[in-house]
Amino acid sequence: MSFRFAIAALALPVSPLAAQTADVPAPAPETTRVVLETSAGDITVAIETERAPVTAANFLRYVDEDRFDGTVFYRAMVLDWGEQPNGLIQAGTQYDPERTLDPIAHEPTSETGVLHKRGALSMARYAPGTATGDFSILLQDEPSMDADPTSADPEVRAGFAAFGQVVDGMDVVEAIHAMPTDPDKGEGWMKGQMLAQPVTIIDARRIESVTD
């Protein structure tokens, strides 16, 4: 092929159908919606079943088997920097042997693409691979919780596993976060972060997704 012909070929017009196809956005990743009916109000979340399948399946098993029903939001961590309110709230089974399932494999954000943005759900854990039935909801973006594959620190390299997003009820999240904490409750660096009056999850259940 001559150089002149190659340039001409590159300049050939694109057919209307091809142009239309190129403009079609990729479909949104599949999610499953869950409502957390709490004593402070409802929080609706979209669980990332396609991008974070292991973590999402674990969370949905707790929902489907009613393992969250009767548990509480028990922690409100306040961060005094950045846009306010900032920090997280935490809920779950608190290692109750009657409710807690086996730990799951860690899904880092560098693999899932589900990042720690405002309203993100993230698994609580000790070492990577120890997450069970406790999760947090973020009040603001927390990129320090995302995995950093370039870090020499294994904890930073792993990050935390984000697996969902609040789609309705952030006002309830903020209201829980603003509730009084007990200065004497909690151990170690979590002391003073325990809610004086925990907020009960009355019912956690799947709901039909709404098409935007």
PDB file of C-alpha atoms in Angstrom:
ATOM      1  CA  MET A   1       0.000   0.000   0.000  1.00  0.00           C
ATOM      2  CA  SER A   2       1.403   3.386  -1.002  1.00  0.00           C
ATOM      3  CA  PHE A   3       1.758   6.143   1.595  1.00  0.00           C
ATOM      4  CA  ARG A   4      -0.707   8.313  -0.376  1.00  0.00           C
ATOM      5  CA  PHE A   5      -3.321   5.535  -0.459  1.00  0.00           C
ATOM      6  CA  ALA A   6      -2.868   4.842   3.258  1.00  0.00           C
ATOM      7  CA  ILE A   7      -3.540   8.503   4.123  1.00  0.00           C
ATOM      8  CA  ALA A   8      -6.598   8.481   1.878  1.00  0.00           C
ATOM      9  CA  ALA A   9      -7.882   5.343   3.577  1.00  0.00           C
ATOM     10  CA  LEU A  10      -7.531   6.956   6.987  1.00  0.00           C
ATOM     11  CA  ALA A  11      -9.619   9.874   5.728  1.00  0.00           C
ATOM     12  CA  LEU A  12     -12.538   7.744   4.505  1.00  0.00           C
ATOM     13  CA  PRO A  13     -15.834   8.935   6.006  1.00  0.00           C
ATOM     14  CA  VAL A  14     -17.375   6.885   8.793  1.00  0.00           C
ATOM     15  CA  SER A  15     -20.798   5.472   8.006  1.00  0.00           C
ATOM     16  CA  PRO A  16     -23.699   6.955  10.006  1.00  0.00           C
ATOM     17  CA  LEU A  17     -24.363   3.565  11.617  1.00  0.00           C
ATOM     18  CA  ALA A  18     -20.725   3.204  12.735  1.00  0.00           C
ATOM     19  CA  ALA A  19     -20.730   6.742  14.123  1.00  0.00           C
ATOM     20  CA  GLN A  20     -23.935   6.066  16.015  1.00  0.00           C
ATOM     21  CA  THR A  21     -22.487   2.843  17.465  1.00  0.00           C
ATOM     22  CA  ALA A  22     -19.331   4.646  18.576  1.00  0.00           C
ATOM     23  CA  ASP A  23     -21.449   7.191  20.489  1.00  0.00           C
ATOM     24  CA  VAL A  24     -23.383   4.547  22.450  1.00  0.00           C
ATOM     25  CA  PRO A  25     -22.058   4.520  26.049  1.00  0.00           C
ATOM     26  CA  ALA A  26     -21.057   1.249  27.640  1.00  0.00           C
ATOM     27  CA  PRO A  27     -23.794  -0.238  29.818  1.00  0.00           C
ATOM     28  CA  ALA A  28     -23.552   0.505  33.531  1.00  0.00           C
ATOM     29  CA  PRO A  29     -22.177  -2.365  35.659  1.00  0.00           C
ATOM     30  CA  GLU A  30     -24.872  -4.577  37.137  1.00  0.00           C
ATOM     31  CA  THR A  31     -25.950  -3.842  40.696  1.00  0.00           C
ATOM     32  CA  THR A  32     -28.544  -5.132  43.134  1.00  0.00           C
ATOM     33  CA  ARG A  33     -30.466  -2.697  45.296  1.00  0.00           C
ATOM     34  CA  VAL A  34     -30.981  -3.284  48.993  1.00  0.00           C
ATOM     35  CA  VAL A  35     -32.873  -1.196  51.520  1.00  0.00           C
ATOM     36  CA  LEU A  36     -31.598  -1.020  55.086  1.00  0.00           C
ATOM     37  CA  GLU A  37     -34.653  -0.152  57.148  1.00  0.00           C
ATOM     38  CA  THR A  38     -33.277   1.347  60.351  1.00  0.00           C
ATOM     39  CA  SER A  39     -34.724   2.939  63.464  1.00  0.00           C
ATOM     40  CA  ALA A  40     -33.378   6.266  62.121  1.00  0.00           C
ATOM     41  CA  GLY A  41     -34.831   5.894  58.594  1.00  0.00           C
ATOM     42  CA  ASP A  42     -34.224   3.973  55.375  1.00  0.00           C
ATOM     43  CA  ILE A  43     -30.901   3.759  53.506  1.00  0.00           C
ATOM     44  CA  THR A  44     -31.026   2.368  49.958  1.00  0.00           C
ATOM     45  CA  VAL A  45     -27.804   0.988  48.503  1.00  0.00           C
ATOM     46  CA  ALA A  46     -26.680  -0.377  45.124  1.00  0.00           C
ATOM     47  CA  ILE A  47     -24.476  -3.459  45.591  1.00  0.00           C
ATOM     48  CA  GLU A  48     -21.798  -3.996  42.922  1.00  0.00           C
ATOM     49  CA  THR A  49     -22.568  -7.569  41.890  1.00  0.00           C
ATOM     50  CA  GLU A  50     -20.646  -7.300  38.613  1.00  0.00           C
ATOM     51  CA  ARG A  51     -17.527  -5.385  39.628  1.00  0.00           C
ATOM     52  CA  ALA A  52     -17.065  -6.798  43.156  1.00  0.00           C
ATOM     53  CA  PRO A  53     -18.751 -10.214  42.884  1.00  0.00           C
ATOM     54  CA  VAL A  54     -17.195 -11.912  45.937  1.00  0.00           C
ATOM     55  CA  THR A  55     -17.863  -9.075  48.362  1.00  0.00           C
ATOM     56  CA  ALA A  56     -21.303  -8.367  46.909  1.00  0.00           C
ATOM     57  CA  ALA A  57     -22.356 -12.028  47.132  1.00  0.00           C
ATOM     58  CA  ASN A  58     -21.249 -12.125  50.766  1.00  0.00           C
ATOM     59  CA  PHE A  59     -23.253  -9.000  51.656  1.00  0.00           C
ATOM     60  CA  LEU A  60     -26.338 -10.274  49.815  1.00  0.00           C
ATOM     61  CA  ARG A  61     -26.133 -13.604  51.620  1.00  0.00           C
ATOM     62  CA  TYR A  62     -26.294 -11.757  54.944  1.00  0.00           C
ATOM     63  CA  VAL A  63     -29.309  -9.849  53.590  1.00  0.00           C
ATOM     64  CA  ASP A  64     -31.113 -12.913  52.188  1.00  0.00           C
ATOM     65  CA  GLU A  65     -30.561 -14.973  55.343  1.00  0.00           C
ATOM     66  CA  ASP A  66     -31.768 -12.092  57.590  1.00  0.00           C
ATOM     67  CA  ARG A  67     -28.412 -11.993  59.360  1.00  0.00           C
ATOM     68  CA  PHE A  68     -28.425  -8.177  59.496  1.00  0.00           C
ATOM     69  CA  ASP A  69     -31.954  -7.943  60.899  1.00  0.00           C
ATOM     70  CA  GLY A  70     -31.689  -6.823  64.512  1.00  0.00           C
ATOM     71  CA  THR A  71     -28.029  -5.783  64.245  1.00  0.00           C
ATOM     72  CA  VAL A  72     -27.027  -2.153  64.707  1.00  0.00           C
ATOM     73  CA  PHE A  73     -25.046   0.785  63.438  1.00  0.00           C
ATOM     74  CA  TYR A  74     -22.732   0.967  66.421  1.00  0.00           C
ATOM     75  CA  ARG A  75     -19.846   3.249  65.390  1.00  0.00           C
ATOM     76  CA  ALA A  76     -19.476   6.825  64.158  1.00  0.00           C
ATOM     77  CA  MET A  77     -15.913   7.862  63.342  1.00  0.00           C
ATOM     78  CA  VAL A  78     -15.505  11.620  62.924  1.00  0.00           C
ATOM     79  CA  LEU A  79     -12.686  13.091  60.822  1.00  0.00           C
ATOM     80  CA  ASP A  80     -12.081  16.777  61.437  1.00  0.00           C
ATOM     81  CA  TRP A  81     -10.465  17.552  58.076  1.00  0.00           C
ATOM     82  CA  GLY A  82     -11.873  18.091  54.603  1.00  0.00           C
ATOM     83  CA  GLU A  83     -15.489  18.772  53.766  1.00  0.00           C
ATOM     84  CA  GLN A  84     -17.813  18.217  56.690  1.00  0.00           C
ATOM     85  CA  PRO A  85     -19.383  16.046  57.919  1.00  0.00           C
ATOM     86  CA  ASN A  86     -16.525  13.611  57.357  1.00  0.00           C
ATOM     87  CA  GLY A  87     -15.787  10.093  58.564  1.00  0.00           C
ATOM     88  CA  LEU A  88     -17.858   6.923  58.520  1.00  0.00           C
ATOM     89  CA  ILE A  89     -20.542   4.928  60.248  1.00  0.00           C
ATOM     90  CA  GLN A  90     -20.222   1.190  60.832  1.00  0.00           C
ATOM     91  CA  ALA A  91     -22.706  -1.635  61.264  1.00  0.00           C
ATOM     92  CA  GLY A  92     -22.922  -5.399  61.164  1.00  0.00           C
ATOM     93  CA  THR A  93     -22.810  -8.644  63.062  1.00  0.00           C
ATOM     94  CA  GLN A  94     -19.862  -7.735  65.321  1.00  0.00           C
ATOM     95  CA  TYR A  95     -18.600 -11.334  65.166  1.00  0.00           C
ATOM     96  CA  ASP A  96     -21.767 -12.759  66.729  1.00  0.00           C
ATOM     97  CA  PRO A  97     -21.221 -16.510  66.127  1.00  0.00           C
ATOM     98  CA  GLU A  98     -24.938 -17.002  65.479  1.00  0.00           C
ATOM     99  CA  ARG A  99     -24.867 -14.492  62.614  1.00  0.00           C
ATOM    100  CA  THR A 100     -21.332 -14.333  61.234  1.00  0.00           C
ATOM    101  CA  LEU A 101     -20.266 -16.334  58.181  1.00  0.00           C
ATOM    102  CA  ASP A 102     -16.743 -17.397  57.216  1.00  0.00           C
ATOM    103  CA  PRO A 103     -14.299 -14.677  56.076  1.00  0.00           C
ATOM    104  CA  ILE A 104     -14.139 -13.865  52.371  1.00  0.00           C
ATOM    105  CA  ALA A 105     -11.328 -13.240  49.890  1.00  0.00           C
ATOM    106  CA  HIS A 106     -10.196  -9.631  49.631  1.00  0.00           C
ATOM    107  CA  GLU A 107     -11.202  -7.712  46.480  1.00  0.00           C
ATOM    108  CA  PRO A 108      -8.954  -4.619  46.180  1.00  0.00           C
ATOM    109  CA  THR A 109     -10.245  -1.479  44.531  1.00  0.00           C
ATOM    110  CA  SER A 110      -7.376  -1.673  42.041  1.00  0.00           C
ATOM    111  CA  GLU A 111      -9.082  -4.756  40.591  1.00  0.00           C
ATOM    112  CA  THR A 112     -12.774  -3.869  41.040  1.00  0.00           C
ATOM    113  CA  GLY A 113     -12.700  -0.169  40.206  1.00  0.00           C
ATOM    114  CA  VAL A 114     -15.220   0.464  43.006  1.00  0.00           C
ATOM    115  CA  LEU A 115     -13.648   3.378  44.854  1.00  0.00           C
ATOM    116  CA  HIS A 116     -14.127   4.900  48.287  1.00  0.00           C
ATOM    117  CA  LYS A 117     -16.306   7.849  47.334  1.00  0.00           C
ATOM    118  CA  ARG A 118     -18.931   9.661  49.407  1.00  0.00           C
ATOM    119  CA  GLY A 119     -21.666   7.136  50.196  1.00  0.00           C
ATOM    120  CA  ALA A 120     -19.503   4.091  49.432  1.00  0.00           C
ATOM    121  CA  LEU A 121     -19.987   0.853  51.354  1.00  0.00           C
ATOM    122  CA  SER A 122     -16.727  -0.789  52.436  1.00  0.00           C
ATOM    123  CA  MET A 123     -15.983  -3.994  54.302  1.00  0.00           C
ATOM    124  CA  ALA A 124     -14.548  -3.752  57.800  1.00  0.00           C
ATOM    125  CA  ARG A 125     -11.608  -6.093  58.353  1.00  0.00           C
ATOM    126  CA  TYR A 126      -8.410  -6.790  60.231  1.00  0.00           C
ATOM    127  CA  ALA A 127      -5.889  -8.314  57.797  1.00  0.00           C
ATOM    128  CA  PRO A 128      -6.903  -8.667  54.129  1.00  0.00           C
ATOM    129  CA  GLY A 129      -9.082 -11.748  53.793  1.00  0.00           C
ATOM    130  CA  THR A 130     -10.690 -11.466  57.255  1.00  0.00           C
ATOM    131  CA  ALA A 131     -13.845  -9.499  56.327  1.00  0.00           C
ATOM    132  CA  THR A 132     -17.089 -11.123  57.455  1.00  0.00           C
ATOM    133  CA  GLY A 133     -20.313  -9.290  58.334  1.00  0.00           C
ATOM    134  CA  ASP A 134     -19.361  -5.725  59.273  1.00  0.00           C
ATOM    135  CA  PHE A 135     -19.332  -2.778  56.882  1.00  0.00           C
ATOM    136  CA  SER A 136     -18.900   0.983  56.821  1.00  0.00           C
ATOM    137  CA  ILE A 137     -20.583   3.825  54.919  1.00  0.00           C
ATOM    138  CA  LEU A 138     -18.411   6.834  54.082  1.00  0.00           C
ATOM    139  CA  LEU A 139     -19.464  10.450  54.565  1.00  0.00           C
ATOM    140  CA  GLN A 140     -16.895  11.827  52.079  1.00  0.00           C
ATOM    141  CA  ASP A 141     -14.366  10.567  49.521  1.00  0.00           C
ATOM    142  CA  GLU A 142     -11.596   8.619  51.272  1.00  0.00           C
ATOM    143  CA  PRO A 143      -8.979   7.718  48.603  1.00  0.00           C
ATOM    144  CA  SER A 144      -6.563   6.597  51.336  1.00  0.00           C
ATOM    145  CA  MET A 145      -8.810   3.539  51.753  1.00  0.00           C
ATOM    146  CA  ASP A 146      -8.317   2.522  48.114  1.00  0.00           C
ATOM    147  CA  ALA A 147      -5.660  -0.028  47.203  1.00  0.00           C
ATOM    148  CA  ASP A 148      -2.265   1.320  46.146  1.00  0.00           C
ATOM    149  CA  PRO A 149      -0.446  -1.470  44.279  1.00  0.00           C
ATOM    150  CA  THR A 150       2.760   0.606  44.240  1.00  0.00           C
ATOM    151  CA  SER A 151       3.056   0.848  48.041  1.00  0.00           C
ATOM    152  CA  ALA A 152       5.667  -1.087  49.983  1.00  0.00           C
ATOM    153  CA  ASP A 153       3.233  -1.319  52.917  1.00  0.00           C
ATOM    154  CA  PRO A 154       1.066  -4.445  52.469  1.00  0.00           C
ATOM    155  CA  GLU A 155      -1.878  -2.795  54.238  1.00  0.00           C
ATOM    156  CA  VAL A 156      -1.818   0.232  51.928  1.00  0.00           C
ATOM    157  CA  ARG A 157      -1.221  -2.032  48.938  1.00  0.00           C
ATOM    158  CA  ALA A 158      -4.376  -4.022  49.777  1.00  0.00           C
ATOM    159  CA  GLY A 159      -6.606  -1.152  50.874  1.00  0.00           C
ATOM    160  CA  PHE A 160     -10.197  -1.895  51.823  1.00  0.00           C
ATOM    161  CA  ALA A 161     -12.878  -3.543  49.697  1.00  0.00           C
ATOM    162  CA  ALA A 162     -15.561  -1.105  48.530  1.00  0.00           C
ATOM    163  CA  PHE A 163     -18.608  -2.891  47.133  1.00  0.00           C
ATOM    164  CA  GLY A 164     -21.587  -0.557  46.911  1.00  0.00           C
ATOM    165  CA  GLN A 165     -22.986   2.952  47.027  1.00  0.00           C
ATOM    166  CA  VAL A 166     -25.812   4.738  48.829  1.00  0.00           C
ATOM    167  CA  VAL A 167     -28.385   5.826  46.240  1.00  0.00           C
ATOM    168  CA  ASP A 168     -30.955   7.192  48.675  1.00  0.00           C
ATOM    169  CA  GLY A 169     -30.834   8.057  52.363  1.00  0.00           C
ATOM    170  CA  MET A 170     -27.544   9.926  52.799  1.00  0.00           C
ATOM    171  CA  ASP A 171     -29.489  12.234  55.112  1.00  0.00           C
ATOM    172  CA  VAL A 172     -30.049   9.205  57.357  1.00  0.00           C
ATOM    173  CA  VAL A 173     -26.342   8.318  57.163  1.00  0.00           C
ATOM    174  CA  GLU A 174     -25.447  11.870  58.206  1.00  0.00           C
ATOM    175  CA  ALA A 175     -28.009  11.812  61.011  1.00  0.00           C
ATOM    176  CA  ILE A 176     -26.523   8.597  62.427  1.00  0.00           C
ATOM    177  CA  HIS A 177     -23.023  10.028  62.099  1.00  0.00           C
ATOM    178  CA  ALA A 178     -24.078  13.094  64.111  1.00  0.00           C
ATOM    179  CA  MET A 179     -25.486  11.069  67.021  1.00  0.00           C
ATOM    180  CA  PRO A 180     -23.698  11.218  70.400  1.00  0.00           C
ATOM    181  CA  THR A 181     -20.926   8.741  71.115  1.00  0.00           C
ATOM    182  CA  ASP A 182     -19.933   7.307  74.484  1.00  0.00           C
ATOM    183  CA  PRO A 183     -16.425   8.429  75.516  1.00  0.00           C
ATOM    184  CA  ASP A 184     -15.961   5.256  77.564  1.00  0.00           C
ATOM    185  CA  LYS A 185     -17.065   2.707  74.947  1.00  0.00           C
ATOM    186  CA  GLY A 186     -14.739   1.036  72.475  1.00  0.00           C
ATOM    187  CA  GLU A 187     -11.220  -0.317  72.679  1.00  0.00           C
ATOM    188  CA  GLY A 188      -7.883   1.093  71.521  1.00  0.00           C
ATOM    189  CA  TRP A 189      -8.098   3.696  68.754  1.00  0.00           C
ATOM    190  CA  MET A 190     -11.862   3.046  68.461  1.00  0.00           C
ATOM    191  CA  LYS A 191     -12.508   4.253  72.009  1.00  0.00           C
ATOM    192  CA  GLY A 192     -14.980   7.118  71.987  1.00  0.00           C
ATOM    193  CA  GLN A 193     -16.344   6.193  68.541  1.00  0.00           C
ATOM    194  CA  MET A 194     -19.152   3.920  69.739  1.00  0.00           C
ATOM    195  CA  LEU A 195     -22.659   5.343  69.531  1.00  0.00           C
ATOM    196  CA  ALA A 196     -24.237   5.953  72.924  1.00  0.00           C
ATOM    197  CA  GLN A 197     -27.542   4.696  71.473  1.00  0.00           C
ATOM    198  CA  PRO A 198     -26.885   2.299  68.552  1.00  0.00           C
ATOM    199  CA  VAL A 199     -29.254   2.465  65.579  1.00  0.00           C
ATOM    200  CA  THR A 200     -31.053  -0.807  64.851  1.00  0.00           C
ATOM    201  CA  ILE A 201     -31.265  -2.358  61.383  1.00  0.00           C
ATOM    202  CA  ILE A 202     -34.887  -3.494  61.562  1.00  0.00           C
ATOM    203  CA  ASP A 203     -34.901  -5.176  58.156  1.00  0.00           C
ATOM    204  CA  ALA A 204     -32.401  -5.528  55.302  1.00  0.00           C
ATOM    205  CA  ARG A 205     -33.976  -6.697  52.052  1.00  0.00           C
ATOM    206  CA  ARG A 206     -33.543  -6.653  48.287  1.00  0.00           C
ATOM    207  CA  ILE A 207     -35.762  -4.297  46.313  1.00  0.00           C
ATOM    208  CA  GLU A 208     -36.538  -3.903  42.631  1.00  0.00           C
ATOM    209  CA  SER A 209     -34.057  -1.646  40.866  1.00  0.00           C
ATOM    210  CA  VAL A 210     -35.402   1.522  39.304  1.00  0.00           C
ATOM    211  CA  THR A 211     -34.305   2.249  35.721  1.00  0.00           C
ATOM    212  CA  ASP A 212     -33.093   5.825  35.366  1.00  0.00           C
TER     213      ASP A 212
END
